[in-house]
Amino acid sequence: MNVVELPPTDRRRAARTAVDALGAQRSDHVLVRVTCPASHHVATVYKTEEGPVVVTASEPHASGSRDFVDNAHHGGSRGSEYADMVQATRFEDDDLPAWCSCGTHTLSRAELQKAIASHTRTLSVTT
């Protein structure tokens, strides 16, 4: 099965499954970390069995380089993760949504692919 040829909803579901399969030590599989100009964590690209997967928070979250989503008081979750394959069909938008404490950002699939190919460990998004 070629994951990138799946419809977008199924592709994102496959990406989520692939990241979940990495288990508790998924940080061992990081290809690229994405930060904003203020050094907030924006996204992480992981090496998975299905190919590179980008993971972002679904809304603004805690600052820093950790992959943790900020929890509100009393343990309630403020958001969840958005996961998608870095590669997609040529008919799809290059843009991927991302967030940090500064606000919303847009990630480029092409830029993420260049960072992976050049072994760039940290990529900073522009505002």
N, CA and C of each residue as an Amber inpcrd file, in Angstrom:
protein
   381
   0.8440000  -1.1800000   0.0000000   0.0000000   0.0000000   0.0000000
   0.8900000   1.2440000   0.0000000   0.6330000   2.1570000  -0.9200000
   1.3610000   3.4140000  -0.9800000   0.5530000   4.4520000  -0.1970000
   1.0360000   4.7930000   0.9840000   0.2970000   5.6590000   1.9010000
   0.0300000   7.0260000   1.3060000   0.9810000   7.5830000   0.5620000
   0.7980000   8.9340000   0.0390000  -0.2930000   9.0050000  -1.0210000
  -0.7220000   7.8860000  -1.5840000  -1.7870000   7.8970000  -2.5770000
  -3.1680000   7.7050000  -1.9550000  -3.2300000   7.5700000  -0.6470000
  -4.5100000   7.4530000   0.0430000  -5.2160000   8.7980000   0.0710000
  -6.5420000   8.7980000   0.2160000  -7.2390000  10.0730000   0.4390000
  -6.6740000  10.7430000   1.6940000  -6.7120000  12.0770000   1.7770000
  -6.0850000  12.7910000   2.8980000  -6.4790000  12.2810000   4.2920000
  -7.7510000  11.9920000   4.5090000  -8.1850000  11.5230000   5.8300000
  -7.5460000  10.1810000   6.1710000  -7.5160000   9.2680000   5.2010000
  -6.9050000   7.9560000   5.4320000  -5.3930000   8.0730000   5.5920000
  -4.7720000   8.9970000   4.8380000  -3.3240000   9.2030000   4.9510000
  -2.9640000   9.7290000   6.3410000  -3.7570000  10.6800000   6.8540000
  -3.4900000  11.2090000   8.1960000  -3.7200000  10.1340000   9.2580000
  -4.7070000   9.2790000   9.0560000  -4.9430000   8.1770000   9.9920000
  -3.7550000   7.2030000   9.9760000  -3.2270000   6.9090000   8.7880000
  -2.0520000   6.0280000   8.6720000  -0.8320000   6.6810000   9.3230000
  -0.6950000   8.0030000   9.1720000   0.4250000   8.7170000   9.8010000
   0.3190000   8.6310000  11.3190000  -0.8810000   8.8280000  11.8460000
  -1.1090000   8.7490000  13.3020000  -0.7690000   7.3440000  13.8190000
  -1.1910000   6.3220000  13.1020000  -0.9040000   4.9390000  13.4810000
   0.6000000   4.6790000  13.4480000   1.2760000   5.1940000  12.4200000
   2.7310000   4.9920000  12.2890000   3.4830000   5.6590000  13.4350000
   3.0770000   6.8590000  13.8370000   3.7350000   7.5480000  14.9590000
   3.4350000   6.8200000  16.2640000   2.1980000   6.3930000  16.4540000
   1.8400000   5.6570000  17.6720000   2.6420000   4.3650000  17.7960000
   2.9550000   3.7430000  16.6620000   3.7270000   2.4980000  16.6650000
   5.1620000   2.7090000  17.1650000   5.6370000   3.9430000  17.1510000
   6.9850000   4.2230000  17.6510000   7.0640000   4.0630000  19.1650000
   5.9320000   4.1330000  19.8370000   5.8890000   3.9100000  21.2780000
   6.3730000   5.0900000  22.0880000   6.6620000   4.8090000  23.3410000
   7.0370000   5.8460000  24.3010000   8.3740000   6.5040000  23.9620000
   9.2170000   5.8260000  23.2470000  10.5420000   6.3630000  22.9140000
  10.5780000   6.9370000  21.4960000   9.4990000   7.5760000  21.0820000
   9.4680000   8.0830000  19.7050000  10.5180000   9.1620000  19.4600000
  11.0150000   9.7890000  20.5160000  12.0620000  10.8060000  20.3210000
  13.3430000  10.2020000  19.7450000  13.4850000   8.8910000  19.8470000
  14.6390000   8.2100000  19.2440000  14.5510000   8.2020000  17.7180000
  13.3800000   8.5530000  17.1750000  13.1380000   8.4720000  15.7370000
  12.9750000   9.8420000  15.0840000  13.4230000  10.8980000  15.7560000
  13.2770000  12.2560000  15.2410000  14.2110000  12.4850000  14.0570000
  13.6480000  13.0230000  12.9930000  14.4440000  13.4320000  11.8370000
  14.7020000  14.9380000  11.8760000  13.6460000  15.7290000  12.1340000
  13.7470000  17.1860000  12.1320000  12.8460000  17.7460000  13.2300000
  13.3620000  18.7280000  13.9610000  12.5450000  19.4950000  14.9090000
  12.3330000  20.8710000  14.2980000  11.1010000  21.3620000  14.3720000
  10.7650000  22.6650000  13.8110000  10.4530000  23.6210000  14.9520000
  11.0800000  24.8060000  14.9000000  10.8670000  25.8260000  15.9230000
  10.4670000  27.1370000  15.2470000   9.9170000  28.0420000  16.0600000
   9.5930000  29.3840000  15.5690000  10.7820000  30.2920000  15.8840000
  10.7800000  31.5570000  15.4290000  11.8920000  32.4600000  15.7310000
  12.1180000  32.6770000  17.2320000  11.0810000  32.4470000  18.0480000
  11.2280000  32.5840000  19.5020000  11.6660000  31.2710000  20.1530000
  12.0380000  30.2960000  19.3470000  12.5050000  28.9720000  19.7820000
  11.4260000  28.1110000  20.4310000  10.1500000  28.4140000  20.1670000
   9.0700000  27.5380000  20.6350000   9.0040000  26.3010000  19.7450000
   8.6200000  25.1910000  20.3270000   8.4290000  23.9520000  19.5690000
   7.2000000  24.1080000  18.6780000   7.3550000  23.8470000  17.3760000
   6.2590000  23.9630000  16.4260000   5.8480000  22.5880000  15.9070000
   6.8170000  21.7600000  15.5550000   6.5170000  20.4490000  14.9740000
   7.7410000  19.5470000  15.0800000   7.4960000  18.2640000  14.8780000
   8.5710000  17.2720000  14.8280000   8.2900000  16.3320000  13.6740000
   9.3290000  15.9800000  12.9300000   9.2190000  14.9920000  11.8630000
   9.8850000  13.7150000  12.3600000   9.1460000  12.6140000  12.2950000
   9.6360000  11.3180000  12.7620000   9.8510000  10.3690000  11.5910000
  10.8490000   9.5100000  11.7190000  11.0780000   8.4280000  10.7700000
  10.1860000   7.2730000  11.2170000   9.2710000   6.8350000  10.3420000
   8.3650000   5.7230000  10.6670000   8.4520000   4.6620000   9.5810000
   7.8030000   3.5480000   9.8300000   7.7500000   2.4560000   8.8410000
   7.0770000   2.9080000   7.5440000   6.1550000   3.8560000   7.6370000
   5.4060000   4.3280000   6.4670000   6.0890000   5.4810000   5.7510000
   7.1490000   6.0240000   6.3470000   7.8350000   7.1850000   5.7930000
   7.8230000   8.3260000   6.7950000   8.4270000   9.4640000   6.4600000
   8.4660000  10.5920000   7.3870000   7.0620000  11.1240000   7.7050000
   6.8170000  11.3310000   8.9990000   5.5370000  11.8510000   9.4730000
   5.8040000  13.1170000  10.2740000   5.0380000  14.1730000   9.9910000
   5.1430000  15.4170000  10.7450000   4.0190000  15.4420000  11.7850000
   4.3820000  15.8460000  13.0080000   3.4210000  15.9220000  14.1050000
   3.4550000  17.3370000  14.6750000   2.2720000  17.9520000  14.7650000
   2.1370000  19.2700000  15.3710000   1.0130000  19.1990000  16.3990000
   0.9530000  20.1890000  17.2710000  -0.1750000  20.2830000  18.1920000
  -1.3610000  20.8410000  17.4210000  -2.5650000  20.5320000  17.8660000
  -3.7540000  21.0130000  17.1540000  -4.1630000  22.4080000  17.5850000
  -3.4600000  22.9660000  18.5590000  -3.6920000  24.3370000  19.0090000
  -2.4690000  24.7860000  19.7790000  -2.3620000  26.0650000  20.1180000
  -1.1890000  26.5170000  20.8680000  -0.9600000  25.6760000  22.1160000
   0.3140000  25.4940000  22.4600000   0.6640000  24.6060000  23.5690000
   1.8850000  25.1560000  24.2950000   2.3970000  24.3790000  25.2040000
   3.5270000  24.8050000  26.0310000   4.7370000  25.1630000  25.1860000
   5.5280000  26.1130000  25.6600000   6.7590000  26.5010000  24.9860000
   7.8490000  25.4890000  25.2910000   8.8730000  25.4980000  24.4860000
  10.0110000  24.6300000  24.7480000  10.1840000  23.5820000  23.6870000
  11.1980000  22.7700000  23.8540000  11.5580000  21.7970000  22.8210000
  10.9670000  20.4160000  23.0750000  10.1580000  20.2680000  24.0670000
   9.5710000  18.9680000  24.3660000   8.3620000  18.7030000  23.4700000
   7.9970000  17.4460000  23.3230000   6.8650000  17.0740000  22.4820000
   5.5690000  17.0120000  23.2630000   5.5210000  17.6060000  24.4400000
   4.3450000  17.4800000  25.2880000   3.3290000  18.5590000  24.9540000
   2.0730000  18.1770000  24.9220000   0.9910000  19.1420000  24.7840000
   0.6830000  19.6550000  26.1660000   0.5000000  20.9630000  26.3050000
   0.2420000  21.5800000  27.5990000  -1.1080000  21.1210000  28.1420000
  -1.1530000  20.6710000  29.3880000  -2.3930000  20.2750000  30.0280000
  -2.8960000  21.3940000  30.9160000  -4.1900000  21.6320000  30.8560000
  -4.7890000  22.6330000  31.7270000  -4.7780000  22.1240000  33.1590000
  -5.0870000  23.0080000  34.1190000  -5.1650000  22.5910000  35.5180000
  -6.1630000  21.4520000  35.6620000  -5.9670000  20.6090000  36.6320000
  -6.8210000  19.4500000  36.9180000  -6.7080000  18.3740000  35.8440000
  -5.6580000  18.4290000  35.0390000  -5.3570000  17.3380000  34.1170000
  -6.1540000  17.3160000  32.8330000  -6.9810000  18.3080000  32.5540000
  -7.7360000  18.3090000  31.3110000  -6.8370000  18.6070000  30.1360000
  -7.0690000  17.9810000  29.0160000  -6.2320000  18.1930000  27.8400000
  -6.7080000  19.4080000  27.0680000  -5.7820000  20.2770000  26.6530000
  -6.1210000  21.4540000  25.8730000  -6.1030000  21.1740000  24.3840000
  -5.5430000  20.0770000  23.9670000  -5.4710000  19.8210000  22.5410000
  -4.9360000  18.4490000  22.2580000  -4.8200000  18.1310000  21.0010000
  -4.2680000  16.8560000  20.6040000  -3.2890000  17.1080000  19.4710000
  -2.7110000  16.0680000  18.9680000  -1.7060000  16.2040000  17.9260000
  -2.3260000  16.0260000  16.5430000  -1.7820000  16.7490000  15.5860000
  -2.1090000  16.6000000  14.1830000  -0.9370000  15.8640000  13.5470000
  -1.2080000  14.7890000  12.8420000  -0.1480000  14.0140000  12.1890000
  -0.4810000  13.8340000  10.7150000   0.5320000  13.9500000   9.8750000
   0.3460000  13.7310000   8.4400000   1.6910000  13.2940000   7.8550000
   1.6180000  12.6420000   6.7310000   2.8290000  12.2510000   6.0320000
   3.4810000  13.5100000   5.4650000   4.8000000  13.5470000   5.4410000
   5.4850000  14.6900000   4.8560000   5.2550000  14.6990000   3.3530000
   5.2890000  13.5390000   2.7580000   5.0690000  13.4260000   1.3220000
   3.5740000  13.2680000   1.0550000   3.1000000  13.8860000  -0.0210000
   1.7030000  13.7620000  -0.4290000   1.6540000  13.7460000  -1.9540000
   0.4760000  13.5300000  -2.4950000   0.3530000  13.5160000  -3.9520000
   0.5950000  14.9110000  -4.5090000   0.8970000  14.9840000  -5.7740000
   1.1970000  16.2820000  -6.3940000  -0.0330000  17.1730000  -6.4950000
  -1.2190000  16.6190000  -6.2420000  -2.4510000  17.3930000  -6.3330000
  -2.8320000  18.0450000  -5.0100000  -2.0400000  17.8230000  -3.9850000
  -2.3740000  18.3580000  -2.6670000  -1.5650000  19.6000000  -2.3510000
  -2.1140000  20.3630000  -1.4320000  -1.4750000  21.5910000  -0.9830000
  -0.1440000  21.2650000  -0.2970000   0.8350000  22.1250000  -0.5080000
   2.1470000  21.9670000   0.1250000   2.1040000  22.3420000   1.6000000
   1.1200000  23.1330000   1.9870000   1.0510000  23.6750000   3.3430000
   0.5160000  22.6790000   4.3650000   1.1370000  22.7090000   5.5490000
   0.6820000  21.9330000   6.7060000   0.4540000  22.9080000   7.8630000
  -0.6290000  22.7270000   8.6250000  -0.8930000  23.6320000   9.7480000
  -0.0060000  23.3100000  10.9440000   0.3810000  24.3600000  11.6760000
   1.1800000  24.1730000  12.8900000   0.9140000  25.3480000  13.8240000
   1.1770000  25.1320000  15.1130000   0.9210000  26.1420000  16.1230000
   2.0280000  26.1370000  17.1750000   2.2010000  27.2850000  17.8230000
   3.0400000  27.3970000  19.0140000   2.4760000  28.5370000  19.8490000
   3.1540000  28.9040000  20.8940000   2.6760000  29.9800000  21.7590000
   2.5760000  31.3150000  21.0320000   3.3250000  31.4830000  19.9530000
   3.2820000  32.7240000  19.1760000   2.0360000  32.8130000  18.3030000
   1.4440000  31.6770000  17.9860000   0.2650000  31.6550000  17.1210000
   0.3690000  30.5820000  16.0620000  -0.3250000  30.8090000  14.9600000
  -0.3670000  29.8070000  13.9000000   0.8120000  29.9700000  12.9420000
   1.1960000  28.8480000  12.3640000   2.2780000  28.8200000  11.3770000
   1.8490000  27.9010000  10.2470000   2.5290000  28.0070000   9.1450000
   2.3210000  27.1010000   8.0230000   3.6580000  26.4670000   7.6860000
   3.6710000  25.1520000   7.6500000   4.8790000  24.4120000   7.2860000
   4.7750000  23.9890000   5.8290000   5.8890000  23.9460000   5.1480000
   5.9450000  23.5250000   3.7570000   6.4360000  22.0830000   3.6930000
   5.6520000  21.2310000   3.0450000   6.0900000  19.8390000   2.8460000
   7.4290000  19.8150000   2.1070000   7.5760000  20.6710000   1.0900000
   8.8150000  20.7040000   0.2980000  10.0050000  21.0880000   1.1660000
   9.8330000  22.0840000   2.0470000  10.9290000  22.4960000   2.9290000
  11.2790000  21.3830000   3.9180000  10.2710000  20.6910000   4.4210000
  10.5370000  19.5730000   5.3360000  11.2980000  18.4640000   4.6100000
  10.9190000  18.1870000   3.3550000  11.6190000  17.1660000   2.5760000
  13.0730000  17.5650000   2.3240000  13.3270000  18.8540000   2.0460000
  14.7020000  19.3390000   1.8640000  15.5030000  19.1890000   3.1570000
  14.8710000  19.5100000   4.2890000  15.5690000  19.3860000   5.5810000
  15.9270000  17.9380000   5.8610000  15.0240000  17.0130000   5.5500000
  15.2910000  15.5850000   5.7600000  16.4530000  15.1470000   4.8590000
  16.3990000  15.5360000   3.5850000  17.4360000  15.1290000   2.6250000
  18.8060000  15.6870000   2.9900000  18.8450000  16.8900000   3.5630000
  20.1280000  17.5020000   3.9130000  20.5520000  17.2040000   5.3550000
  19.7830000  16.3610000   6.0380000  20.0660000  15.9700000   7.4270000
  20.0720000  17.1670000   8.3770000  19.2150000  18.1480000   8.0700000
  19.0490000  19.3080000   8.9700000  18.2890000  18.8480000  10.1950000
  18.8430000  19.0410000  11.3580000  18.2210000  18.5610000  12.5970000
  17.1710000  19.5150000  13.1420000  17.3770000  20.8410000  12.9440000
  16.4330000  21.8330000  13.4350000  16.1430000  22.8230000  12.3190000
  14.8760000  23.0800000  12.1030000  14.4200000  24.0040000  11.0730000
  13.6000000  25.0840000  11.7590000  13.8580000  26.3360000  11.4230000
  13.1000000  27.4510000  12.0090000  12.1240000  27.9760000  10.9710000
  10.8550000  28.1070000  11.3730000   9.8570000  28.6760000  10.4750000
   9.9080000  30.1840000  10.5720000   9.5410000  30.8500000   9.4940000
   9.4840000  32.3060000   9.5100000   8.0580000  32.7270000   9.8400000
   7.9140000  33.9190000  10.3650000   6.5820000  34.3990000  10.7290000
   5.8490000  34.9880000   9.5800000
